[in-house]
Coordinates of C-alpha atoms and ligand atoms in Angstrom, one line a residue:
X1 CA 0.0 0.0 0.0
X2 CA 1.7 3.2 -1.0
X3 CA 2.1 6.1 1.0
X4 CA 0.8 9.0 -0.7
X5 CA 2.7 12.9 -0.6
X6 CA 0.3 15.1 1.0
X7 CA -1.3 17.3 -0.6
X8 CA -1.7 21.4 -0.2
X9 CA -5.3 21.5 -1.0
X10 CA -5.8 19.4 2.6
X11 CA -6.1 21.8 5.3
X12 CA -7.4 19.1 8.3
X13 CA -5.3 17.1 9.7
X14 CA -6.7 14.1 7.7
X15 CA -5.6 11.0 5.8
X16 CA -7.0 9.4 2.4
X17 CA -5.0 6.5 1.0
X18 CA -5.6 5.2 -2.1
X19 CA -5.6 1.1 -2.8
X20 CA -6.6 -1.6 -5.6
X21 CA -7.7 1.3 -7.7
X22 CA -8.6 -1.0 -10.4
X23 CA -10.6 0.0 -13.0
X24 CA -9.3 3.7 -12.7
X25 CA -5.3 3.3 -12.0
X26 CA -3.2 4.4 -9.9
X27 CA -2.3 8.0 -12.1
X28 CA -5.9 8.8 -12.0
X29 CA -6.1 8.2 -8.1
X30 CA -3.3 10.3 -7.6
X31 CA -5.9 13.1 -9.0
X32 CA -8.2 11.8 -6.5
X33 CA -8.2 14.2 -3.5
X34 CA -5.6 11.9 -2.3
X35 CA -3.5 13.2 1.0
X36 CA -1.2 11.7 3.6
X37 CA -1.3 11.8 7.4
X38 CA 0.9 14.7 8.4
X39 CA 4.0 13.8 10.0
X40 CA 4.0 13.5 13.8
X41 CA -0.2 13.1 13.7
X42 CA -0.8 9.7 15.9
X43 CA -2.0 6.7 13.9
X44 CA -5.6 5.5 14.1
X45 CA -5.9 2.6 16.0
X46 CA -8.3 -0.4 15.3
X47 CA -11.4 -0.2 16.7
X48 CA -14.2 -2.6 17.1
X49 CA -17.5 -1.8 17.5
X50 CA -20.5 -3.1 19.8
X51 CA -22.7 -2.2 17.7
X52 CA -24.0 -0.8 14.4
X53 CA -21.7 2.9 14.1
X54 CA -23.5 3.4 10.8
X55 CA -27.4 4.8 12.6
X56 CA -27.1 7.8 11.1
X57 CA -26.8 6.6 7.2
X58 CA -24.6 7.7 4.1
X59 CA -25.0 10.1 1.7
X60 CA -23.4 11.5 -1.6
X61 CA -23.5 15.0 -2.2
X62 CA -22.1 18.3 -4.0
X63 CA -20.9 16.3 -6.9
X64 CA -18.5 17.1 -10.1
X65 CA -17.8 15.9 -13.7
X66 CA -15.4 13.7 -11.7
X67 CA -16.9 12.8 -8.3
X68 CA -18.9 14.0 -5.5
X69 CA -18.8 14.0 -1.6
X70 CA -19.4 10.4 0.4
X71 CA -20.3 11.3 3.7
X72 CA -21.5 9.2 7.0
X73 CA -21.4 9.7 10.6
X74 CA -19.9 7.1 13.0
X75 CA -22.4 6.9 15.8
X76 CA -23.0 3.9 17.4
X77 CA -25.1 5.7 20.1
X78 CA -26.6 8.7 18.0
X79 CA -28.3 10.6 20.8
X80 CA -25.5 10.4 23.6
X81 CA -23.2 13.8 23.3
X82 CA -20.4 11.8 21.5
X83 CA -22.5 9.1 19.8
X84 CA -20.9 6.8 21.8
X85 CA -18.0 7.3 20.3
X86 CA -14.4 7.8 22.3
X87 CA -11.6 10.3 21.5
X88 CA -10.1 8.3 19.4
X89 CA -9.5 8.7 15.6
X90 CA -11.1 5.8 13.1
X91 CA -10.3 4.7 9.5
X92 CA -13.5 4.8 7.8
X93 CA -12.6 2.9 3.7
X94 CA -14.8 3.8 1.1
X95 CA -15.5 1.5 -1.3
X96 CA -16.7 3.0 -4.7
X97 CA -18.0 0.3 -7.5
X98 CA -19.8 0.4 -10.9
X99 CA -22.8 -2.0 -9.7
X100 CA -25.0 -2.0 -7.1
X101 CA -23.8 -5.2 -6.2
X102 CA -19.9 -3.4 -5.4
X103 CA -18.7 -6.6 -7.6
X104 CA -17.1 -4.0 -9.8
X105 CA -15.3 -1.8 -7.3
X106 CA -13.5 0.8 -9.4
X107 CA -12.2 2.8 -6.6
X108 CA -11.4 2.5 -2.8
X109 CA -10.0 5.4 -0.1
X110 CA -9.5 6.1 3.5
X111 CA -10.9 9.0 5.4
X112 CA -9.6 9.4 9.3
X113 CA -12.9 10.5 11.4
X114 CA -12.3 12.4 14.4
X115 CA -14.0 13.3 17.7
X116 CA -13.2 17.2 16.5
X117 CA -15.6 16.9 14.0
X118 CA -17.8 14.3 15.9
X119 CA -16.7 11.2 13.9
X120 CA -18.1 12.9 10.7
X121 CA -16.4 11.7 7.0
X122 CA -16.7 13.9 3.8
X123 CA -14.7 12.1 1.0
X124 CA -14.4 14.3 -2.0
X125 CA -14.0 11.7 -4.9
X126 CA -12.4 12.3 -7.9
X127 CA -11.1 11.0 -11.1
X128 CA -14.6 9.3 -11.8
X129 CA -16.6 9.2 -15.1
X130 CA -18.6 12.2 -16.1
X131 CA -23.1 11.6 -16.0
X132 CA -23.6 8.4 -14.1
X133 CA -24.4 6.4 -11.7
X134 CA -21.3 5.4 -9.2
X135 CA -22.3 3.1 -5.6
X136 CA -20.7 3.1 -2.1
X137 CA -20.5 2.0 0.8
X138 CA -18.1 2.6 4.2
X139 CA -16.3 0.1 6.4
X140 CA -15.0 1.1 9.9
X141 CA -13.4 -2.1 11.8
X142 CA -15.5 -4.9 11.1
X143 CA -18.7 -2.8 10.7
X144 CA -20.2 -2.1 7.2
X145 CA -22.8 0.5 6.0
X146 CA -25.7 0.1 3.3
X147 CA -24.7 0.4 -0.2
X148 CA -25.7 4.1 -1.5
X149 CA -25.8 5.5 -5.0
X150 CA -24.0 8.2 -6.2
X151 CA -24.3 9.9 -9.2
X152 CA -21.1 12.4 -10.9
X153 CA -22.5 15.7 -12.7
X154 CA -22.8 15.4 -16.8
X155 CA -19.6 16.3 -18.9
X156 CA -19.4 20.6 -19.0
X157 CA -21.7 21.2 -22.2
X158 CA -23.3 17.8 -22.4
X159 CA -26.7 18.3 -24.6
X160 CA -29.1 16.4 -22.2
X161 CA -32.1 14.4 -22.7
X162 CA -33.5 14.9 -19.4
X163 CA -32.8 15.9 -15.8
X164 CA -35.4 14.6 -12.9
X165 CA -34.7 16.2 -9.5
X166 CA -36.6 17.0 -5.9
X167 CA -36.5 20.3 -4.1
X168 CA -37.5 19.4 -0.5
X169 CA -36.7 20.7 3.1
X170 CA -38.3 22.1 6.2
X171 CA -38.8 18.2 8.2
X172 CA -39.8 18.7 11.9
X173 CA -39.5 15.6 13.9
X174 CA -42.4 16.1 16.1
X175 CA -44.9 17.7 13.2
X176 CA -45.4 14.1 11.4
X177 CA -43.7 11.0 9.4
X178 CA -41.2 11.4 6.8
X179 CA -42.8 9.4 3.8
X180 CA -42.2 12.3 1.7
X181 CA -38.8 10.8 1.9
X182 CA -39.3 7.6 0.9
X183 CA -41.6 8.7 -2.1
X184 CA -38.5 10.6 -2.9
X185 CA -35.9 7.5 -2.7
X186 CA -38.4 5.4 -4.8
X187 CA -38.2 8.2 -7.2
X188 CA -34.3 7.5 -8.1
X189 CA -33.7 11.0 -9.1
X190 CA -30.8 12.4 -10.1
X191 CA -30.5 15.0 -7.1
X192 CA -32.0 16.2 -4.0
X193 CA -32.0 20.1 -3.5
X194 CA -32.7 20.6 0.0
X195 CA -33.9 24.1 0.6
X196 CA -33.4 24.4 4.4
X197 CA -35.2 23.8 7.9
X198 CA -33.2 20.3 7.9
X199 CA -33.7 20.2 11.7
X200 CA -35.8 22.7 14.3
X201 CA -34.0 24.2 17.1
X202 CA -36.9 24.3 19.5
X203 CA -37.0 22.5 22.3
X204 CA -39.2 19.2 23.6
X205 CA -43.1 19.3 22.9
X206 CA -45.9 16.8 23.1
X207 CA -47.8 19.2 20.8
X208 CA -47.8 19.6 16.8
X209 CA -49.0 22.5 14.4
X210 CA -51.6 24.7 13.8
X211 CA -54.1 23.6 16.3
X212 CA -51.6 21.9 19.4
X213 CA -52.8 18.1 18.5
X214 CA -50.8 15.5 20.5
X215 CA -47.3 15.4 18.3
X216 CA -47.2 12.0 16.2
X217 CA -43.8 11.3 17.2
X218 CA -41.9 13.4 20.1
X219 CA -38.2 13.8 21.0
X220 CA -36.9 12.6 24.2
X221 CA -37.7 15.3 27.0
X222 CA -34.1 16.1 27.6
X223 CA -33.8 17.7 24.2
X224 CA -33.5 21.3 24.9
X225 CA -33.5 24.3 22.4
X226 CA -30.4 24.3 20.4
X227 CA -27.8 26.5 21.6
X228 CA -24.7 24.4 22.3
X229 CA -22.6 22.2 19.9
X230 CA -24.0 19.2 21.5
X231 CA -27.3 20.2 21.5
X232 CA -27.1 20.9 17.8
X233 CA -25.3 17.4 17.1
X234 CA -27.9 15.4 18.6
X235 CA -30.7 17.3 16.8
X236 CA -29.4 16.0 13.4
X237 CA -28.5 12.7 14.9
X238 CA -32.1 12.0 16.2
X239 CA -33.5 13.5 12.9
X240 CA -30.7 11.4 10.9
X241 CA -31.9 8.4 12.6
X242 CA -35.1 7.8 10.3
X243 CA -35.3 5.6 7.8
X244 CA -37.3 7.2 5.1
X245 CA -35.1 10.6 5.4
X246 CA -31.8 7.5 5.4
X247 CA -33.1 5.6 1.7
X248 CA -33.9 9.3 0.6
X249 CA -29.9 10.0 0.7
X250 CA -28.5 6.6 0.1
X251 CA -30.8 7.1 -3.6
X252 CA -29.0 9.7 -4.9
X253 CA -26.9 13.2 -4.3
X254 CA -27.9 15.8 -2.3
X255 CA -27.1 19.7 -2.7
X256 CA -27.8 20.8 0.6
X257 CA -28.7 24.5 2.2
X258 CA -29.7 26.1 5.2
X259 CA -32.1 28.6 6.2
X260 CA -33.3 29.9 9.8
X261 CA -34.0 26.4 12.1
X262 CA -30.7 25.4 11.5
X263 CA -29.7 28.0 13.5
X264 CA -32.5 29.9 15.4
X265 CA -35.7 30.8 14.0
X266 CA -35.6 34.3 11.3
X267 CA -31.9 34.9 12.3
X268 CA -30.8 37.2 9.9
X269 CA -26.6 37.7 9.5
X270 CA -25.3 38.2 13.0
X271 CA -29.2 39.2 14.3
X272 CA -32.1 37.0 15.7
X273 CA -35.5 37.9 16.8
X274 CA -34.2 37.9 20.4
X275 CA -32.3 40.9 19.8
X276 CA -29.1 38.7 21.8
X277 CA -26.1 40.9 21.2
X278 CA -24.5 40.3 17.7
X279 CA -21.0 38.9 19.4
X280 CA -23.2 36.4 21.3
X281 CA -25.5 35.1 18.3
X282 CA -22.3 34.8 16.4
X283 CA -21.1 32.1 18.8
X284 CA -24.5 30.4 18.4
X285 CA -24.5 30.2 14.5
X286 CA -20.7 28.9 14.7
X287 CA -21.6 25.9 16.7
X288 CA -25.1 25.4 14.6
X289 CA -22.9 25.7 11.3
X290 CA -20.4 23.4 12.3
X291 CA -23.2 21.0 13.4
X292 CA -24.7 21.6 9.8
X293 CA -21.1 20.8 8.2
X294 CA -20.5 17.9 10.5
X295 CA -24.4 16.0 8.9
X296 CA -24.3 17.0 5.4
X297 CA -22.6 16.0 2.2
X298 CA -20.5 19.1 1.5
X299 CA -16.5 20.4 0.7
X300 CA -14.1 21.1 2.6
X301 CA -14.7 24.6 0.5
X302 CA -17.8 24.4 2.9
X303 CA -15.9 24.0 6.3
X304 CA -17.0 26.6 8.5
X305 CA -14.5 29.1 9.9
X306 CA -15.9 30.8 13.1
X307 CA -19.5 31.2 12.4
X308 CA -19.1 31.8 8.9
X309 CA -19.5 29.2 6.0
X310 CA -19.7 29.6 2.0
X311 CA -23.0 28.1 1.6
X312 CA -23.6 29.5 -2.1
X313 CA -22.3 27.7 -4.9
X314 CA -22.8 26.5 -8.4
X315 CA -23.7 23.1 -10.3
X316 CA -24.2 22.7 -13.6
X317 CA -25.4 19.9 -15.5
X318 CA -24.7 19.7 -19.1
X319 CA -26.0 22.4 -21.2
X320 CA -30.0 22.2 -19.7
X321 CA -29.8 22.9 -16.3
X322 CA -27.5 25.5 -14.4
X323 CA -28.4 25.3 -10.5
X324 CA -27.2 28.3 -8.2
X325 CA -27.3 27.0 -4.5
X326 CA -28.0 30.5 -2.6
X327 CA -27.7 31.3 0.7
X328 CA -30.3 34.3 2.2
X329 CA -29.7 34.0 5.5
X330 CA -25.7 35.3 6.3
X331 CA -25.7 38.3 4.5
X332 CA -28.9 39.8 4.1
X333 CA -30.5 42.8 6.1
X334 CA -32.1 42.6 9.2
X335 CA -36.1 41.7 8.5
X336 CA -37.6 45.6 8.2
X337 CA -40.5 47.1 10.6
X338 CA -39.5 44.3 13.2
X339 CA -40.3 41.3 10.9
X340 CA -44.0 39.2 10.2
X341 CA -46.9 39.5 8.0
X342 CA -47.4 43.7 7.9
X343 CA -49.1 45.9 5.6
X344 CA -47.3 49.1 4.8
X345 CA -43.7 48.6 5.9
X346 CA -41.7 51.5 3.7
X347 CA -38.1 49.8 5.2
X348 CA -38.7 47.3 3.3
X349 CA -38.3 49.1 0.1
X350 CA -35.4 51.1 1.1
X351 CA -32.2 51.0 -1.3
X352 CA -29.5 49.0 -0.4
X353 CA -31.7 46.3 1.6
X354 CA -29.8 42.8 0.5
X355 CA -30.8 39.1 0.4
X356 CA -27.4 38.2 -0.6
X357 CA -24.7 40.6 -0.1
X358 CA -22.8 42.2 -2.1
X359 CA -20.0 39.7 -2.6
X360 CA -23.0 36.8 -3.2
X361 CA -24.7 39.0 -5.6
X362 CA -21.4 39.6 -7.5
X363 CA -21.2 35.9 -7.5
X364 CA -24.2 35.4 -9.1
X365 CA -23.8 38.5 -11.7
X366 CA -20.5 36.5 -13.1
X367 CA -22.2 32.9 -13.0
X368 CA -25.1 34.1 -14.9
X369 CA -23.1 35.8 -17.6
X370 CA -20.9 33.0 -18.3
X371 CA -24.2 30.6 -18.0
X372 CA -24.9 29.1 -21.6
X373 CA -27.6 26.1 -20.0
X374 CA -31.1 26.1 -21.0
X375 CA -33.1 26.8 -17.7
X376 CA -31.4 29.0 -15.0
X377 CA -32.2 27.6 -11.5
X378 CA -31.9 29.9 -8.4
X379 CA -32.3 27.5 -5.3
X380 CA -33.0 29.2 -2.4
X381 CA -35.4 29.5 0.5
X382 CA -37.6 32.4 1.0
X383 CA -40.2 33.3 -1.0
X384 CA -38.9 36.0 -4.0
X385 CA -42.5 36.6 -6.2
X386 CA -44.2 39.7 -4.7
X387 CA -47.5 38.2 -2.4
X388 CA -50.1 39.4 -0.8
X389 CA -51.3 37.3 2.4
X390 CA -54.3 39.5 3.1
X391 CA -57.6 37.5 4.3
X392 CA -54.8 34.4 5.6
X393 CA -56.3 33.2 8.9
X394 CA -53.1 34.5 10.8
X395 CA -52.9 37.5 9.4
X396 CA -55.0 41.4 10.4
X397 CA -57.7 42.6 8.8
X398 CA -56.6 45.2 6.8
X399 CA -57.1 46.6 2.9
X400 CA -53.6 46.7 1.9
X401 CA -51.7 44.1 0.7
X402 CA -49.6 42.2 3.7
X403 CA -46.1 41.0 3.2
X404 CA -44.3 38.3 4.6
X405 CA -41.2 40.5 5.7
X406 CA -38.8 37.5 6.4
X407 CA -38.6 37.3 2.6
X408 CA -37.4 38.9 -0.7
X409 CA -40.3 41.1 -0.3
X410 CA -38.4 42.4 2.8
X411 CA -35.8 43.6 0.8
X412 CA -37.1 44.2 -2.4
X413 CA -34.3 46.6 -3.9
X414 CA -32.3 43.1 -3.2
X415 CA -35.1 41.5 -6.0
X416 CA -34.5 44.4 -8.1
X417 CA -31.1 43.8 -8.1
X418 CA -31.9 39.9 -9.3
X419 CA -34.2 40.6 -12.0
X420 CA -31.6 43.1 -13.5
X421 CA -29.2 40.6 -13.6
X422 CA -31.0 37.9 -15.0
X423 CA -32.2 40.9 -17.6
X424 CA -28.7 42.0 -18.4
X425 CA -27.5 38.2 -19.3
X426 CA -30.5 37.6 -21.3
X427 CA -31.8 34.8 -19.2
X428 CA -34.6 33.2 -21.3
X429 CA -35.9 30.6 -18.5
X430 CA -35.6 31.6 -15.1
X431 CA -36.9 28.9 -12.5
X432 CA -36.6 30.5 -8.9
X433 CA -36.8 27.3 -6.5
X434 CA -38.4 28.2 -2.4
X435 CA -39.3 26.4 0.8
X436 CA -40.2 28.4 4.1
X437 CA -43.5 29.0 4.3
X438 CA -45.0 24.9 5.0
X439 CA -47.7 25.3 1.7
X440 CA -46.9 24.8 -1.9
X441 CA -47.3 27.5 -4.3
X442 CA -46.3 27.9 -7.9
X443 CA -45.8 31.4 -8.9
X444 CA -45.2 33.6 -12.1
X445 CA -43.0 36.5 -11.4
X446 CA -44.3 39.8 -13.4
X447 CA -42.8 43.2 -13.6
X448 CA -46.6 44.1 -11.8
X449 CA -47.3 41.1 -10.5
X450 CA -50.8 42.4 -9.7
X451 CA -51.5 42.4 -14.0
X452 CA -51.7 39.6 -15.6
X453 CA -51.2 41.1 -18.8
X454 CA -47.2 42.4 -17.2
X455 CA -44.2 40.5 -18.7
X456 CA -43.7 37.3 -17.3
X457 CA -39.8 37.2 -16.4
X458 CA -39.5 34.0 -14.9
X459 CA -41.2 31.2 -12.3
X460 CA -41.2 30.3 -9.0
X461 CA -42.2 27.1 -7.4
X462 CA -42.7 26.8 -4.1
X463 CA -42.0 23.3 -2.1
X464 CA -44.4 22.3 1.0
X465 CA -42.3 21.2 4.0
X466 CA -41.9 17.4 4.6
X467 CA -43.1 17.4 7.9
X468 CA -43.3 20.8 9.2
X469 CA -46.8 22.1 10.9
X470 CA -48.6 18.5 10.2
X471 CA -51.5 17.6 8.6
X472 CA -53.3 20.7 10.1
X473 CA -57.2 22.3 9.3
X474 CA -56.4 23.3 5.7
X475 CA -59.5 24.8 4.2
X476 CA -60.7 25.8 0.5
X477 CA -61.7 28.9 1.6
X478 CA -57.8 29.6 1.7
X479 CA -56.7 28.6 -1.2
X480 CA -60.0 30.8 -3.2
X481 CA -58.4 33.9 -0.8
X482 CA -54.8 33.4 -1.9
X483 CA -55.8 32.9 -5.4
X484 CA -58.0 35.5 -5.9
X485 CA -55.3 38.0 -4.3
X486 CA -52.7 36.8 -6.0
X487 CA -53.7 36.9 -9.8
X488 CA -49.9 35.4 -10.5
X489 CA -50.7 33.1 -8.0
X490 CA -51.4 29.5 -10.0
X491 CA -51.5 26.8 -7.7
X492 CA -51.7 26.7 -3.9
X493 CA -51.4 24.0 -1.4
X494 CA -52.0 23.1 2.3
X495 CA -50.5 19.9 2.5
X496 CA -47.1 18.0 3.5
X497 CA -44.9 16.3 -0.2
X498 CA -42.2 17.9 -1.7
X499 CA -41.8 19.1 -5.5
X500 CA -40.6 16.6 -8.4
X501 CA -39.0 18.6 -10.9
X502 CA -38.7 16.6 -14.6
X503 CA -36.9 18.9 -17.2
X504 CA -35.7 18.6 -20.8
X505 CA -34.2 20.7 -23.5
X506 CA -38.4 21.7 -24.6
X507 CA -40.1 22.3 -21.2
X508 CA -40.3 22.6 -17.4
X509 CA -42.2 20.1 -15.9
X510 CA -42.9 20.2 -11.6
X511 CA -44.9 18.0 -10.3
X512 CA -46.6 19.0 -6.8
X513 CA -46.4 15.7 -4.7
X514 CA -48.5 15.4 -1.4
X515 CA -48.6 13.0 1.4
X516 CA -52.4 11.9 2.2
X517 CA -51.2 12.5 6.0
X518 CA -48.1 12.4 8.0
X519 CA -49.6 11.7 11.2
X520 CA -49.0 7.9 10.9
X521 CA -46.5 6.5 8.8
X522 CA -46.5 5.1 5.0
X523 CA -49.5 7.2 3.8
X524 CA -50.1 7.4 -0.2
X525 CA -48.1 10.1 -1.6
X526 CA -49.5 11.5 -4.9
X527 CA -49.1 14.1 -7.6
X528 CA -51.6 17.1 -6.4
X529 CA -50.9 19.3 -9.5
X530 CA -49.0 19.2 -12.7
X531 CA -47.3 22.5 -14.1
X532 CA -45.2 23.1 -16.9
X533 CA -43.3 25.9 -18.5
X534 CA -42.2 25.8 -22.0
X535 CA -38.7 26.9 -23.2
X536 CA -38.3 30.5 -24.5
X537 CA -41.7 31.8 -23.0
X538 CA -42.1 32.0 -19.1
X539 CA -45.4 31.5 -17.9
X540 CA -47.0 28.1 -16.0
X541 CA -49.1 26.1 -17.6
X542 CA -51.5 23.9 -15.4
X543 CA -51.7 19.9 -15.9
Ligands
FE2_1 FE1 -39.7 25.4 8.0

């Protein structure tokens, strides 16, 4: 087994090794993100686990032309403050194979896991075959993990039939069943984009949603609000532990985001509702971010340094789909007239209000000017389209229109900013892509989004949470209210799924899936609504 130089582009303290590289040889390993244990660093002992260190599942993520990230977790006792695990590093081997069987291995590494980083493994693969599928699995001592399928991004340019994906997110434990999950895994997608709420920061409850039902499923009573590292760890862990949300990552990648319950409900930069003192918050969102790192298939480009992370990046696949992962939550502007659902809040229009920073929104200026892909995907959280929640049950009377100030219509000179740049690179399909708000919406965005005869510039559909605020009292009369306030408003929805989006070179295709209920598990799961866009000429089409 040869000892490998290290490499500069390894800042932890970290060892891959490469062995029986056989399908790729050894001069394509060596381009593998391969890196040697520093001199001096102690060598990982042997361990031998008690019992199953794999309860938190695998998952691929963030991938390339090349490769992608293999992540798991070893935690052979998920919810204790170290998952059972001691101080001591582990070899974790990854074995990477052309078949689902792994008869075919084409590819095998070492990661060290360490207590630092509570026993988490990221394994950036490289050196793989562009636009397919790739499977895995991890060994630690004699224990070995389910086999999971990857899949690397198409070749740069690659004309593509077809891309099938799932935007999905906002999953609280206690609000129902995850079978929105499974009805994702069975749908053997080529990615996941996960839009945010991946855990809830709040604390132990009996009760769920809307109207305080007893909580299908609960978290043990010492699970306090989120504040410390620990706490945060064994949030994901207990979350990490289902199966559904498990086969939903071992079926394919995952580009993964955060919003606010990662950290604390509508923090905004170094701010939360609370009004704690910024240098105090600060520490908070370091140890929520580094709990966020530690449970998701990301880069070491995504390794947080204090409580700061680069969360926005870029994916493209082939020449038809060009997906910019945003991040609204570190940079933007504090909410305006003390956040909610207000009529009449003149902040909120004031110049210079951001979403995305200056040095995102630069970002994203340069992306979409080199962009040459059919459909241009922003994948973000919060809602973008103007809306008016007037005559919603928790919102005022009142005869102006109400926004919901936690999103881009809080900062609207931020949106401005957006739609010029998607106007100044000629984007011909824009598809915005939002979670947040627990319904599913599909929306045009107009110039005046209050005339239906205003340019169409682009579309935004809106997921439903997985979980999040249960099955709940939905009503018709809700959906008539929205719709006939919203006249860019096309389809609206009260209950739990996620969105399947199906897109070719000709059309748009998102298919709103919903859950019959998530109060008790393996409920039906079916397609709600159909809408489609065609190429060149924004505007949804229903069915
Ligand atoms: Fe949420």
């Amino acid at each position: 087994m040869p000892r490998l130089p290290s490499s500069p582009r390894l800042s932890l303290d970290r060892r891959t090794l490469l062995r029986g590289a056989l399908g790729a040889g050894l001069g394509a390993g060596l381009g593998a993100g391969i890196g040697a244990l520093p001199a001096g660093a102690a060598e990982p002992g042997r361990v031998s686990f008690k019992s199953n260190p794999f309860t938190l599942g695998i998952a691929s993520g963030d991938p390339a032309p090349d490769g992608f990230v293999l992540w798991t977790r070893l935690a052979p006792e998920p919810l204790k403050a170290r998952g059972g695990m001691s101080a001591q590093p582990v070899d974790v081997t990854i074995e990477i194979a052309d078949d689902p069987a792994m008869t075919r291995i084409v590819r095998t590494a070492t990661e060290t896991a360490r207590l630092e980083l509570a026993h988490s493994v990221h394994a950036e693969i490289e050196g793989l075959a562009p636009g397919r599928d790739y499977f895995y699995r991890f060994r630690a001592g004699d224990a070995e993990s389910p086999v999971g399928r990857a899949r690397t991004l198409p070749a740069p340019g690659d004309a593509l039939a077809q891309i099938r994906f799932a935007a999905a997110g906002c999953q609280r434990w206690e609000d129902g069943y995850y079978t929105a999950w499974r009805a994702i895994a069975d749908d053997q997608l080529d990615f996941v984009f996960h839009y945010g709420d991946y855990i809830y920061e709040y604390a132990h409850t009996d009760v769920t949603g809307r109207d305080k039902q007893p909580a299908p499923r609960t978290m043990p009573a010492d699970f306090p609000a989120c504040f410390t590292l620990t706490d945060y760890r064994r949030r994901y862990a207990l979350y990490k532990t289902d199966a559904d949300l498990q086969a939903a990552h071992a079926s394919c990648p995952l580009l993964p985001s955060f919003d606010d319950h990662e950290v604390a409900n509508n923090w905004a930069a170094d701010s939360d509702p609370k009004h704690t003192p910024a240098d105090a918050f600060l520490f908070r969102r370091a140890m929520a971010l580094q709990a966020w790192y530690e449970h998701m298939p990301v880069r070491r480009a995504q390794l947080p340094h204090g409580p700061d992370v680069r969360a926005y990046r870029g994916f493209r696949y082939g020449s038809l789909i060009d997906v910019a992962v945003l991040d609204t939550r570190q940079y933007r502007s504090r909410q305006p007239c003390g956040d909610g659902f207000l009529a009449g809040c003149a902040e909120a229009d004031a110049e210079g209000r951001s979403m995305l920073g200056a040095a995102q929104e630069q970002w994203l200026t340069e992306r979409l000017a080199q962009s040459r892909a059919t459909w241009q995907v922003l994948a973000q959280q919060v809602m973008f389209a103007q809306f008016d929640w007037r005559g919603f049950p928790f919102v005022k009377e009142t005869n102006a229109p109400v926004v919901d100030l936690d999103t881009w219509n809080g900062a609207t000179a931020g949106r401005e900013r957006v739609l010029a740049m998607l106007q100044a690179a000629s984007i011909a399909n824009p598809v915005v892509l939002t979670g947040d708000l627990h319904r599913a919406l599909a929306l045009e965005i107009r110039r005046d989004w209050r005339d239906p005869a205003s340019p169409c510039v682009g579309v935004e559909f809106l997921s439903t949470s997985i979980s999040s605020i249960g099955d709940g009292p939905a009503t018709e009369a809700d959906r008539a209210t929205m719709l006939r306030n919203n006249p860019h408003l096309k389809f609206f929805s009260d209950k739990r799924g996620y969105t399947r989006h199906v897109v070719t070179p000709k059309q748009w295709q998102a298919d709103y899936r919903t859950v019959d209920s998530t109060a008790t598990p393996g409920q039906p799961v079916r397609t709600a609504q159909t809408l489609r866009v065609e190429a060149g000429r924004p505007g949804l089409i229903s069915g």
